[in-house]
Tab-separated table of C-alpha atoms in Angstrom:
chain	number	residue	atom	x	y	z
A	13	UNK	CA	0.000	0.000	0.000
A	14	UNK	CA	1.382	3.153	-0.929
A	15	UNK	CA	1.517	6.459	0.799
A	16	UNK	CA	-1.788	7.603	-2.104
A	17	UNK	CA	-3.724	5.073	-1.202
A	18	UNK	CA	-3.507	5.343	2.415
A	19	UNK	CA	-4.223	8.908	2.461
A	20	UNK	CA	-7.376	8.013	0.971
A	21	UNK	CA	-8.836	5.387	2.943
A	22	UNK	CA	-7.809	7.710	5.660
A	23	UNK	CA	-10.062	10.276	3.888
A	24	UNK	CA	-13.052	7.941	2.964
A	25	UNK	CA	-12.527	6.774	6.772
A	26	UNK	CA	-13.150	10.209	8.026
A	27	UNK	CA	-15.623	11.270	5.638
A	28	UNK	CA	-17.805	8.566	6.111
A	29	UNK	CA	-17.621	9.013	9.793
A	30	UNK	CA	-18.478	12.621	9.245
A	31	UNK	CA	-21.507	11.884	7.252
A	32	UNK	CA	-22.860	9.172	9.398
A	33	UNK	CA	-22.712	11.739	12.192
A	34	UNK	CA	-25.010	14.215	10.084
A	35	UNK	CA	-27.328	11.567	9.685
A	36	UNK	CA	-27.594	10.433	13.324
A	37	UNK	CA	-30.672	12.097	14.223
A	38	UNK	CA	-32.352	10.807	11.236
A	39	UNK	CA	-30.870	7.275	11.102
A	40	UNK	CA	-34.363	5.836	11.505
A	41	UNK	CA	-36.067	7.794	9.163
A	42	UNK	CA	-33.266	6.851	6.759
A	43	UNK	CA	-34.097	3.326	7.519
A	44	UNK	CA	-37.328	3.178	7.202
A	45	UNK	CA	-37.073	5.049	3.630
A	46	UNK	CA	-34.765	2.054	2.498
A	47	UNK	CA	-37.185	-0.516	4.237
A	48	UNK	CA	-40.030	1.313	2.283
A	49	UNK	CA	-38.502	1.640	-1.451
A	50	UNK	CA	-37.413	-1.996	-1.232
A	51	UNK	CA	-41.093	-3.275	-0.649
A	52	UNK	CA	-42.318	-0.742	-2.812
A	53	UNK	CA	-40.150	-1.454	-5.350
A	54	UNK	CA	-41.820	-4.621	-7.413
A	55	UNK	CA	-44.980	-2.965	-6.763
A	56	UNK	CA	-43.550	0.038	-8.987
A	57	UNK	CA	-42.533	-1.914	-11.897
A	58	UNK	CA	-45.772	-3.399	-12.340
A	59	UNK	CA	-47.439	-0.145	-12.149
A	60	UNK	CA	-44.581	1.452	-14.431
A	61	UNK	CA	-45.475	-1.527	-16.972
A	62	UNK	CA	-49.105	-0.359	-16.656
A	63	UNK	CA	-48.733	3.251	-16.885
A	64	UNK	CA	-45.959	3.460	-19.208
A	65	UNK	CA	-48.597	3.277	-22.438
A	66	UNK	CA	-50.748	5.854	-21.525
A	67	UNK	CA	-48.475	8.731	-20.067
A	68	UNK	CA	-46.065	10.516	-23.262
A	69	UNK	CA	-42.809	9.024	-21.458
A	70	UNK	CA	-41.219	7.026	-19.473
A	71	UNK	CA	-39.507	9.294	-16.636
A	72	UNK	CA	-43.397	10.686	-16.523
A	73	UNK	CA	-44.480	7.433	-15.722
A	74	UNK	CA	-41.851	6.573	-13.228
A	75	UNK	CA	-43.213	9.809	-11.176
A	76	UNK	CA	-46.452	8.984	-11.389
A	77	UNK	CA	-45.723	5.580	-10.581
A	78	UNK	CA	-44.045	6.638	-7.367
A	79	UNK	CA	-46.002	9.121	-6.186
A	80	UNK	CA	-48.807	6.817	-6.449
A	81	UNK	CA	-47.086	4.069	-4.257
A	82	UNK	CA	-45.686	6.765	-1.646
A	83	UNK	CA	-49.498	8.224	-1.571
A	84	UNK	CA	-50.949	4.620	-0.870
A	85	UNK	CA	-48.552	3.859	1.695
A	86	UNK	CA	-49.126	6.673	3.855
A	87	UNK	CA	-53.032	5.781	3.664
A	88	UNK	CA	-52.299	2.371	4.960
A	89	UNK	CA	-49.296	3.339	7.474
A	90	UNK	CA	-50.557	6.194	9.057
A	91	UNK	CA	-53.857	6.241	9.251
A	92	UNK	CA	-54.482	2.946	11.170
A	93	UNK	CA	-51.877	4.359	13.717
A	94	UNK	CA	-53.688	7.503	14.416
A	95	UNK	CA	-57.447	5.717	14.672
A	96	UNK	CA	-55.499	3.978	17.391
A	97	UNK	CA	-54.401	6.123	19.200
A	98	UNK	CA	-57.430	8.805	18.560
A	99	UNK	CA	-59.570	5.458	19.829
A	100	UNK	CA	-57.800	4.742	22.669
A	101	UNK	CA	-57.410	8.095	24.635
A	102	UNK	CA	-61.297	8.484	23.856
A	103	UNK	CA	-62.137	5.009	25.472
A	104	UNK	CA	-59.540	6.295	27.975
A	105	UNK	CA	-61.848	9.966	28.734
A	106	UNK	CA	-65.402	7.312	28.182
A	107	UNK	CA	-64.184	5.547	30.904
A	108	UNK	CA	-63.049	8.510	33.315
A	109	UNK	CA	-66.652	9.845	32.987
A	110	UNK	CA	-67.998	6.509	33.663
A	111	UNK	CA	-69.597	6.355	30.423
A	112	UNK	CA	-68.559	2.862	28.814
A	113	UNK	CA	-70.316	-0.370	27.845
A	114	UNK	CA	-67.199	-1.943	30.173
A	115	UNK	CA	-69.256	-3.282	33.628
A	116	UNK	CA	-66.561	-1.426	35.875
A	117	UNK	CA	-68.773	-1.939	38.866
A	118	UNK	CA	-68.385	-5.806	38.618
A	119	UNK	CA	-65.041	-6.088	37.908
A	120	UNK	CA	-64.426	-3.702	40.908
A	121	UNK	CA	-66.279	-6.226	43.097
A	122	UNK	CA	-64.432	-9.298	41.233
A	123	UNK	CA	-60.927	-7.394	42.037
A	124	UNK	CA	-61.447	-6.613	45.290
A	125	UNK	CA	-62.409	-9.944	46.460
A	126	UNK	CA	-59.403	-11.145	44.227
A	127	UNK	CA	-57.033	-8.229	45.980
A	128	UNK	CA	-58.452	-7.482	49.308
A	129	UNK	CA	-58.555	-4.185	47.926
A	130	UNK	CA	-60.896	-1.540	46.891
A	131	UNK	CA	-59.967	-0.170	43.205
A	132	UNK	CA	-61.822	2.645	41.228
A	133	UNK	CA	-61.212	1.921	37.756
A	134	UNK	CA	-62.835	5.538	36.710
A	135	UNK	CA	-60.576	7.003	39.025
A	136	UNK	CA	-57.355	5.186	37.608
A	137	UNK	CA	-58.809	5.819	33.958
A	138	UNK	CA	-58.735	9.829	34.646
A	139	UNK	CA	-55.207	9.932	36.469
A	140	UNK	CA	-53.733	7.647	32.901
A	141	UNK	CA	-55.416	10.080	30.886
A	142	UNK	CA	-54.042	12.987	32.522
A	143	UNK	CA	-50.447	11.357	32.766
A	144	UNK	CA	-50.739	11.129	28.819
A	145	UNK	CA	-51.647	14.266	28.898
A	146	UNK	CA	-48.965	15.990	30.445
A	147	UNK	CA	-46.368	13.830	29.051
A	148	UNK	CA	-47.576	15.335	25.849
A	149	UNK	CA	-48.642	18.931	26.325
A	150	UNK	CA	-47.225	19.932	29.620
A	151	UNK	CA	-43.432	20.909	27.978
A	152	UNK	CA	-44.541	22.785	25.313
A	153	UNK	CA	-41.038	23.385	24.393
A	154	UNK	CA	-40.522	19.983	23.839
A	155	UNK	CA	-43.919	19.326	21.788
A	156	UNK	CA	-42.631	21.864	19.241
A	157	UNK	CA	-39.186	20.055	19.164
A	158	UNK	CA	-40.754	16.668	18.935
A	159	UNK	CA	-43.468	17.752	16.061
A	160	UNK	CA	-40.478	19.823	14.079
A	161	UNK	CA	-38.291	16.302	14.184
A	162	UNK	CA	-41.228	14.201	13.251
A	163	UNK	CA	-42.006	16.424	10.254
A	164	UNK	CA	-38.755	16.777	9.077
A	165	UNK	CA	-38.057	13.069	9.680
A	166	UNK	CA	-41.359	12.091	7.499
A	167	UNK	CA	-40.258	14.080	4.740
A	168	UNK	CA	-37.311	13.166	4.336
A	169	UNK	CA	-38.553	9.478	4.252
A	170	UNK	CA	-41.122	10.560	1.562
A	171	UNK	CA	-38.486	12.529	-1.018
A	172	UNK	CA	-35.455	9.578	-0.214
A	173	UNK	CA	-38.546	6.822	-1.005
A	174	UNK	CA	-39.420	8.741	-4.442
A	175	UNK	CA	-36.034	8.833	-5.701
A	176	UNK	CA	-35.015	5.346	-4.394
A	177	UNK	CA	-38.212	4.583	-6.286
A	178	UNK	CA	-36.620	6.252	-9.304
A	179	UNK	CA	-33.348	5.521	-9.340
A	180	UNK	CA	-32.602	2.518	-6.619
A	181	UNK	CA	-31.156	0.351	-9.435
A	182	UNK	CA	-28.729	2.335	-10.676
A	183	UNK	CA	-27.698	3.136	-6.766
A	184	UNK	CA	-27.392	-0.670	-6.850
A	185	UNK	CA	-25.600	-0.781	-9.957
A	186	UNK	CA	-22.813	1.933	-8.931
A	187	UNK	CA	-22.612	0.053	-5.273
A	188	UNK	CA	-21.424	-3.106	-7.176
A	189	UNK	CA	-19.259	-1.232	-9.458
A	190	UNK	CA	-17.356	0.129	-6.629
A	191	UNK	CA	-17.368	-2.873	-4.371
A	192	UNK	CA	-13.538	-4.459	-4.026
A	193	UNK	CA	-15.312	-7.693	-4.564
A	194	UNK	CA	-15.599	-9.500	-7.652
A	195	UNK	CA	-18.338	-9.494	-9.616
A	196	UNK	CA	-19.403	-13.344	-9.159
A	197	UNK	CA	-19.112	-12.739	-5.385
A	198	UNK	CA	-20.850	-9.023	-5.384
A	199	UNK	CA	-23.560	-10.933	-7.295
A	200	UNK	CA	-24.255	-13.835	-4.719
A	201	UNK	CA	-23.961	-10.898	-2.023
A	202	UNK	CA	-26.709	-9.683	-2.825
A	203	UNK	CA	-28.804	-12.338	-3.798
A	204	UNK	CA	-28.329	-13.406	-0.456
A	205	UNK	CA	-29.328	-9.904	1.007
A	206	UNK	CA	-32.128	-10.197	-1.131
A	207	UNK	CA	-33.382	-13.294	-0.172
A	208	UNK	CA	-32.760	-12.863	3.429
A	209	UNK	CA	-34.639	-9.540	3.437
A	210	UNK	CA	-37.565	-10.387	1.775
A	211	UNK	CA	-38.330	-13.043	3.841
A	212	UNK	CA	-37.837	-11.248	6.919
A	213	UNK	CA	-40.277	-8.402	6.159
A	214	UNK	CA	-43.165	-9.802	4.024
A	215	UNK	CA	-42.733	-13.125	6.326
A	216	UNK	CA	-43.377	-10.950	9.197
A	217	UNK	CA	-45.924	-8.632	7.636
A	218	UNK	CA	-47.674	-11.596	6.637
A	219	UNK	CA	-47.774	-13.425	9.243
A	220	UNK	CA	-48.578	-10.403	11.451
A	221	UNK	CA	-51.356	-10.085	9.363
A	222	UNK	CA	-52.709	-13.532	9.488
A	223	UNK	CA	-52.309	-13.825	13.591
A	224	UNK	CA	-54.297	-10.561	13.629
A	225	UNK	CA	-57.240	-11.704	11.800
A	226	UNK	CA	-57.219	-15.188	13.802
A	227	UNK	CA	-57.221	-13.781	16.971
A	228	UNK	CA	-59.596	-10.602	16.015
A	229	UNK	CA	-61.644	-14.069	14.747
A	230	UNK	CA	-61.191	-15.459	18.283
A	231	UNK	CA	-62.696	-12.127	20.023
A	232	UNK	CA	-65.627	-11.702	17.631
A	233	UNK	CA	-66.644	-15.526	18.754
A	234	UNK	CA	-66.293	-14.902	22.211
A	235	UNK	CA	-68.301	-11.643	22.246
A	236	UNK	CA	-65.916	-8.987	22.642
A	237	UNK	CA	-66.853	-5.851	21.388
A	238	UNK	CA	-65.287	-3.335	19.148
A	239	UNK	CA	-63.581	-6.067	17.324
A	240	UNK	CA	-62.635	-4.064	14.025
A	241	UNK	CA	-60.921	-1.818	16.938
A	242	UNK	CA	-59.171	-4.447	18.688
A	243	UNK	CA	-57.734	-6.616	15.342
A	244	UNK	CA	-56.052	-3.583	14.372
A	245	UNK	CA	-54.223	-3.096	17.365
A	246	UNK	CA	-53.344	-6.870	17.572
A	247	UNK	CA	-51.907	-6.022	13.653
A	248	UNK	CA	-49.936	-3.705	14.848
A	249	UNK	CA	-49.266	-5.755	17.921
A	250	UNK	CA	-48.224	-8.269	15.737
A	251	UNK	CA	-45.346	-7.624	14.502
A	252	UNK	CA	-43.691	-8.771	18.258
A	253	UNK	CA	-42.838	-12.125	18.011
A	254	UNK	CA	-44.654	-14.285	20.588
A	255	UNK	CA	-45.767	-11.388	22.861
A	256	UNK	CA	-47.302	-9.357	20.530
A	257	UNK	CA	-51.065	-10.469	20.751
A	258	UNK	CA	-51.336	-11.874	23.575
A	259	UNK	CA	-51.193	-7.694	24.854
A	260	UNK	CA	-54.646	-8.052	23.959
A	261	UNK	CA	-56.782	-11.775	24.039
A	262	UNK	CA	-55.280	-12.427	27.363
A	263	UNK	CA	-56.926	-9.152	29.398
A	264	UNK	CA	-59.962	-9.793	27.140
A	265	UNK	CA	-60.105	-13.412	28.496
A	266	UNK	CA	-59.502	-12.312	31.799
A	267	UNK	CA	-62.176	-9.293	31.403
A	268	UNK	CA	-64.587	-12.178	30.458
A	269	UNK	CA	-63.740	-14.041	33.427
A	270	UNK	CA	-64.399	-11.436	35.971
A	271	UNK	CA	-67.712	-10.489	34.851
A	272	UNK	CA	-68.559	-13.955	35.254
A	273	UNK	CA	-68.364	-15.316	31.339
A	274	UNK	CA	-66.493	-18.093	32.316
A	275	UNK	CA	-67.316	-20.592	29.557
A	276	UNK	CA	-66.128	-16.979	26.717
A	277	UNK	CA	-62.789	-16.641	29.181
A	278	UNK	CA	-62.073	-20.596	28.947
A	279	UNK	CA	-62.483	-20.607	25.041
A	280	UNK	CA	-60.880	-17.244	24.587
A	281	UNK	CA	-57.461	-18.312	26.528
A	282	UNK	CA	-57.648	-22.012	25.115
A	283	UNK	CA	-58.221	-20.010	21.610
A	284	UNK	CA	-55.277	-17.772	22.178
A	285	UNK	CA	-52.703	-20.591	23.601
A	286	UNK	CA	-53.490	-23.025	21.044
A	287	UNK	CA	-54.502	-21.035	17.421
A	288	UNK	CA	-53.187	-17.744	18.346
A	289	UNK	CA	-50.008	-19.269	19.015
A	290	UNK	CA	-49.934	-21.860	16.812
A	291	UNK	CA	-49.444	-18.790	14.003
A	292	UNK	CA	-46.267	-17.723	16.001
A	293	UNK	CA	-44.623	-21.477	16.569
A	294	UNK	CA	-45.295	-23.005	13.358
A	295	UNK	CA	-46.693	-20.332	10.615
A	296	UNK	CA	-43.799	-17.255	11.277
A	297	UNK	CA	-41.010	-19.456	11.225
A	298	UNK	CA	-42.137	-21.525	7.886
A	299	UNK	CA	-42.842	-18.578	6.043
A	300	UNK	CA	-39.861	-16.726	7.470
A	301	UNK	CA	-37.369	-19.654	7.480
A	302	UNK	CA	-38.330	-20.594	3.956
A	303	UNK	CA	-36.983	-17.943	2.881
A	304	UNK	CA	-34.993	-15.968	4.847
A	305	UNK	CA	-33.248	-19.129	6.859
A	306	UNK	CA	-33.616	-17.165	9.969
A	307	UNK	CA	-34.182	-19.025	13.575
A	308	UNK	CA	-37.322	-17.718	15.513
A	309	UNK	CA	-34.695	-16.897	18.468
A	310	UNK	CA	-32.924	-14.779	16.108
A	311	UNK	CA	-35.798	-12.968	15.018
A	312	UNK	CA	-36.911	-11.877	18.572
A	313	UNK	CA	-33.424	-11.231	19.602
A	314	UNK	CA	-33.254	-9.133	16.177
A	315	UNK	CA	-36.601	-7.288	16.726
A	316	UNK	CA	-36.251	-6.254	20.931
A	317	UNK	CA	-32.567	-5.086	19.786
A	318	UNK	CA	-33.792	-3.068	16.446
A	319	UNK	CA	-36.616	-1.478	18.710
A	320	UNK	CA	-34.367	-0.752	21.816
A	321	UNK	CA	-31.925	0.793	19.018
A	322	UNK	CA	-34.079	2.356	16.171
A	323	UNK	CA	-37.378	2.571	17.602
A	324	UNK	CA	-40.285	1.772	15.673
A	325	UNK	CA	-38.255	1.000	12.397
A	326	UNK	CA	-36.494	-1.792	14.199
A	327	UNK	CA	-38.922	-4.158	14.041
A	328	UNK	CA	-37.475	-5.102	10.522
A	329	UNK	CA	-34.327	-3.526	10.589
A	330	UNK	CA	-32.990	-5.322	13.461
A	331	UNK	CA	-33.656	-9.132	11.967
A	332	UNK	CA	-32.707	-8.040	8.099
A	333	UNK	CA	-29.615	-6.828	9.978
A	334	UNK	CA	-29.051	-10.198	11.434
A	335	UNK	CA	-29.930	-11.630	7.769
A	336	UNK	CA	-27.576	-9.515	6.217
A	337	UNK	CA	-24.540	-10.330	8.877
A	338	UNK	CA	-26.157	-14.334	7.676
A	339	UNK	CA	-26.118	-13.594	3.859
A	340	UNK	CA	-22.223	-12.353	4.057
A	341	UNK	CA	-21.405	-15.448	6.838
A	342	UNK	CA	-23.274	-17.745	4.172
A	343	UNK	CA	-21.736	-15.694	0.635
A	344	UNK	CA	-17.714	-16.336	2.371
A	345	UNK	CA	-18.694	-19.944	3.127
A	346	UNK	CA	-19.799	-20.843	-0.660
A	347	UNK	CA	-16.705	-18.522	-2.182
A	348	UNK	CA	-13.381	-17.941	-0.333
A	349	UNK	CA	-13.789	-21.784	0.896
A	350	UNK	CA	-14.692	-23.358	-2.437
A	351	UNK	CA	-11.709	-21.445	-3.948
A	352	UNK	CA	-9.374	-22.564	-0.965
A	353	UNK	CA	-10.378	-25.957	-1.244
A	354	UNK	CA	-9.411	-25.794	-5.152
A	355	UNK	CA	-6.038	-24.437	-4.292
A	356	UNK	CA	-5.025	-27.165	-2.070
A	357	UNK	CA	-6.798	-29.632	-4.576
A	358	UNK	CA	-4.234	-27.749	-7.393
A	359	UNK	CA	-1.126	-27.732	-4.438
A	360	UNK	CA	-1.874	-31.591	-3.748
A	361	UNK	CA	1.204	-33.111	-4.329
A	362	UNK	CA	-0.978	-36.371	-5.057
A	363	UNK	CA	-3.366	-34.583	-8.158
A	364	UNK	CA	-0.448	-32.758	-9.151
A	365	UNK	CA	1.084	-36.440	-9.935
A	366	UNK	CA	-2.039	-37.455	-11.700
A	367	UNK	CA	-2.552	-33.989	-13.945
A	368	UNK	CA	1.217	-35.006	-15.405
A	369	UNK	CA	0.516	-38.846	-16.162
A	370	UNK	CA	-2.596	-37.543	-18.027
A	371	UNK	CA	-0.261	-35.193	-20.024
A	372	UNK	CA	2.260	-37.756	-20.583
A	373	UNK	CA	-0.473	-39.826	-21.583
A	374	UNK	CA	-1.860	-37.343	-24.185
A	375	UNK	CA	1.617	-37.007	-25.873
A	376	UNK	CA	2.386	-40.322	-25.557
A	377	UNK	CA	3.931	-40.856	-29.199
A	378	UNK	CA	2.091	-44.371	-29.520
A	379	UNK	CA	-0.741	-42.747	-30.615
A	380	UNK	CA	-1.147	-43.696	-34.212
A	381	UNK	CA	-4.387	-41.994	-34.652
A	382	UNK	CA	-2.696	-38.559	-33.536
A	383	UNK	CA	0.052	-39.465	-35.489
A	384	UNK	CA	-1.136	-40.499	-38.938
A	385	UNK	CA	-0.683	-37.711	-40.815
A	386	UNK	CA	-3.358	-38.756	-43.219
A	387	UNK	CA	-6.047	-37.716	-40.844
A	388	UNK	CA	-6.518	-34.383	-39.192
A	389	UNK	CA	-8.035	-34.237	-36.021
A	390	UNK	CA	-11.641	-33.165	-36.032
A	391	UNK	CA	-12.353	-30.177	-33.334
A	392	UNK	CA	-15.087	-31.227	-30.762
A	393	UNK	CA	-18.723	-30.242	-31.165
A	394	UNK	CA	-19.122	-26.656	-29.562
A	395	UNK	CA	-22.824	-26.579	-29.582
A	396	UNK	CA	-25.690	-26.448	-32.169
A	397	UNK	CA	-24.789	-25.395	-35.548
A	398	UNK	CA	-21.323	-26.470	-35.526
A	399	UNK	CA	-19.826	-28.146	-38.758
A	400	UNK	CA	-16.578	-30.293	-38.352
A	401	UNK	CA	-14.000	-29.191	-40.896
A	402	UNK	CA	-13.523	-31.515	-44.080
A	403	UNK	CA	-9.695	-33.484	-44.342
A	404	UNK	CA	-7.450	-32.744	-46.354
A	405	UNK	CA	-6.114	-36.147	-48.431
């Protein structure tokens, strides 16, 4: 290594540090812009190859493509969030002003036989209410902080999604061009990323999806209300491995049991241990695995770390991260050792001994066919279409 070379991986070194630290604050967002323009990303072709006839060109199409997609998602993303959350600190106020279809004076009876305790559950709805409240509005200060990240940080995600939308392959292209690797190993690289990705976030979206409908299936039979409510929650819920439902059947089983629906509360906990779960033991880790080759442990470990780290967004970061530290494990494996093993194989004294008697054998002058010089060795076939040259006499 010369003195020009190390002065520039000393630069890229620093430079890349230096950038990295300018997008700290907006590492998730960043994150979740890649996460969105790679599942987005089929979806635009298709629409590209639908749009592309009636718009006057193709860049026209590509932004209408995109914008299309980016418009869609934030219908589906957002808006279930804040119905949520809207929902929830309104049940929250229903219940502090006692009115509620919930029979709070029963399960204040069941509790405080259960507790030896009296409990007002109007009384502990208005104090939550107020806490979320004041965590919210008290600091105005740090409201108007919070709401000028959160803006900035959702649009950047929306213009980095619309030109990853636009341009992600050649991004792709160039990252492979400048890659130290060869091209044969760049290429499994990322066919490996690939894979691994895509299985870890439409496995998981999927089978978030499916676990939410079984279990909002599960409430609806055992005569919980505001089951539309509740299944979207558990779809958001969801996305936690193992945990993430059972945030909501398991109080609903026990709210059943303490207003004395004991035969509901028995069929909704048997419903949630056995179905419910059966989604998470069996379901998640085939349609994951399949693809993705990823072991349920390392999923969970992957998601509690991504969320502890990135917040929301690591929920699939975390696990593709784990996939992608699998894919390049997995990518040195099939290369580097398949080429070491065929330099020993080429080193072995032993095949080295073999390699010569076939060459001696090939020149071995006691060949009279290769020797007569009244025939000239025909070339082998070289595929379809060939035609073996005539002899001359």
């Amino acid at each position: 290594m010369n003195r020009e070379q190390l002065f520039l991986y000393v630069l890229l070194a620093i430079v890349t540090f230096s950038v990295f630290v300018v997008i700290r604050p907006f590492l998730e967002y960043v994150l979740l812009a890649l996460l969105l323009a790679y599942v987005l990303y089929p979806l635009h072709v298709r629409l590209l190859e639908a749009t592309a006839r009636r718009l006057p060109s193709t860049r026209l199409a590509e932004i209408a493509s995109a914008l299309a997609l980016i418009l869609a998602s934030f219908v589906v993303l957002v808006l279930p969030v804040l119905y949520i959350l809207t929902a929830f600190l309104e049940d929250l106020r229903s219940i502090s002003r006692g009115e509620t279809d919930l029979q709070t004076e029963l399960i204040e009876t069941k509790l405080a036989e259960i507790a030896g305790a009296d409990v007002d559950i109007q009384e502990t709805a208005g104090q939550l209410t107020e806490l979320l409240f004041s965590v919210f509005f008290q600091d105005v200060s740090h409201l108007i902080e919070l709401t000028l990240h959160v803006s900035l940080g959702v649009a950047l995600v929306l213009f980095l999604v619309f030109y990853l939308l636009l341009d992600g392959p050649a991004l792709v292209a160039w990252l492979v061009d400048a890659s130290p690797l060869s091209p044969a190993v760049s290429s499994t690289l990322i066919d490996q990323i690939d894979r691994t990705t895509w299985g870890a976030v439409v496995g998981h979206a999927f089978a978030a999806v499916v676990q939410a409908l079984v279990a909002g299936l599960g409430l609806h039979l055992a005569g919980i209300s505001n089951v539309v409510f509740w299944t979207i929650v558990m779809l958001v819920l969801a996305f936690l491995p193992l945990i993430g439902v059972f945030i909501v059947w398991a109080p609903a089983a026990g709210y059943l049991f303490l207003i004395d629906e004991t035969g509901a509360a028995v069929f909704l906990a048997l419903y949630g241990v056995t179905v419910v779960s059966f989604i998470d033991y069996y379901v998640r880790p085939v349609v994951i695995d399949k693809r993705a080759r990823l072991n349920p442990a390392v999923i969970l470990a992957g998601v509690f770390g991504g969320v502890y780290t990135f917040g929301f967004v690591g929920l699939f970061v975390g696990p593709i991260l784990i996939g992608i530290l699998v894919a390049i494990v997995e990518t040195f494996r099939q290369e580097y050792r398949a080429s070491d093993s065929a330099e020993r194989k080429t080193n072995d004294p032993a095949e080295t001994k073999t390699n010569d008697d076939a060459e001696r054998k090939t020149s071995d002058p006691t060949d009279a066919k290769t020797n007569d010089p009244a025939v000239e060795a025909t070339p082998p076939s070289s595929g379809i279409g060939h035609r073996p040259r005539e002899t001359r006499k």
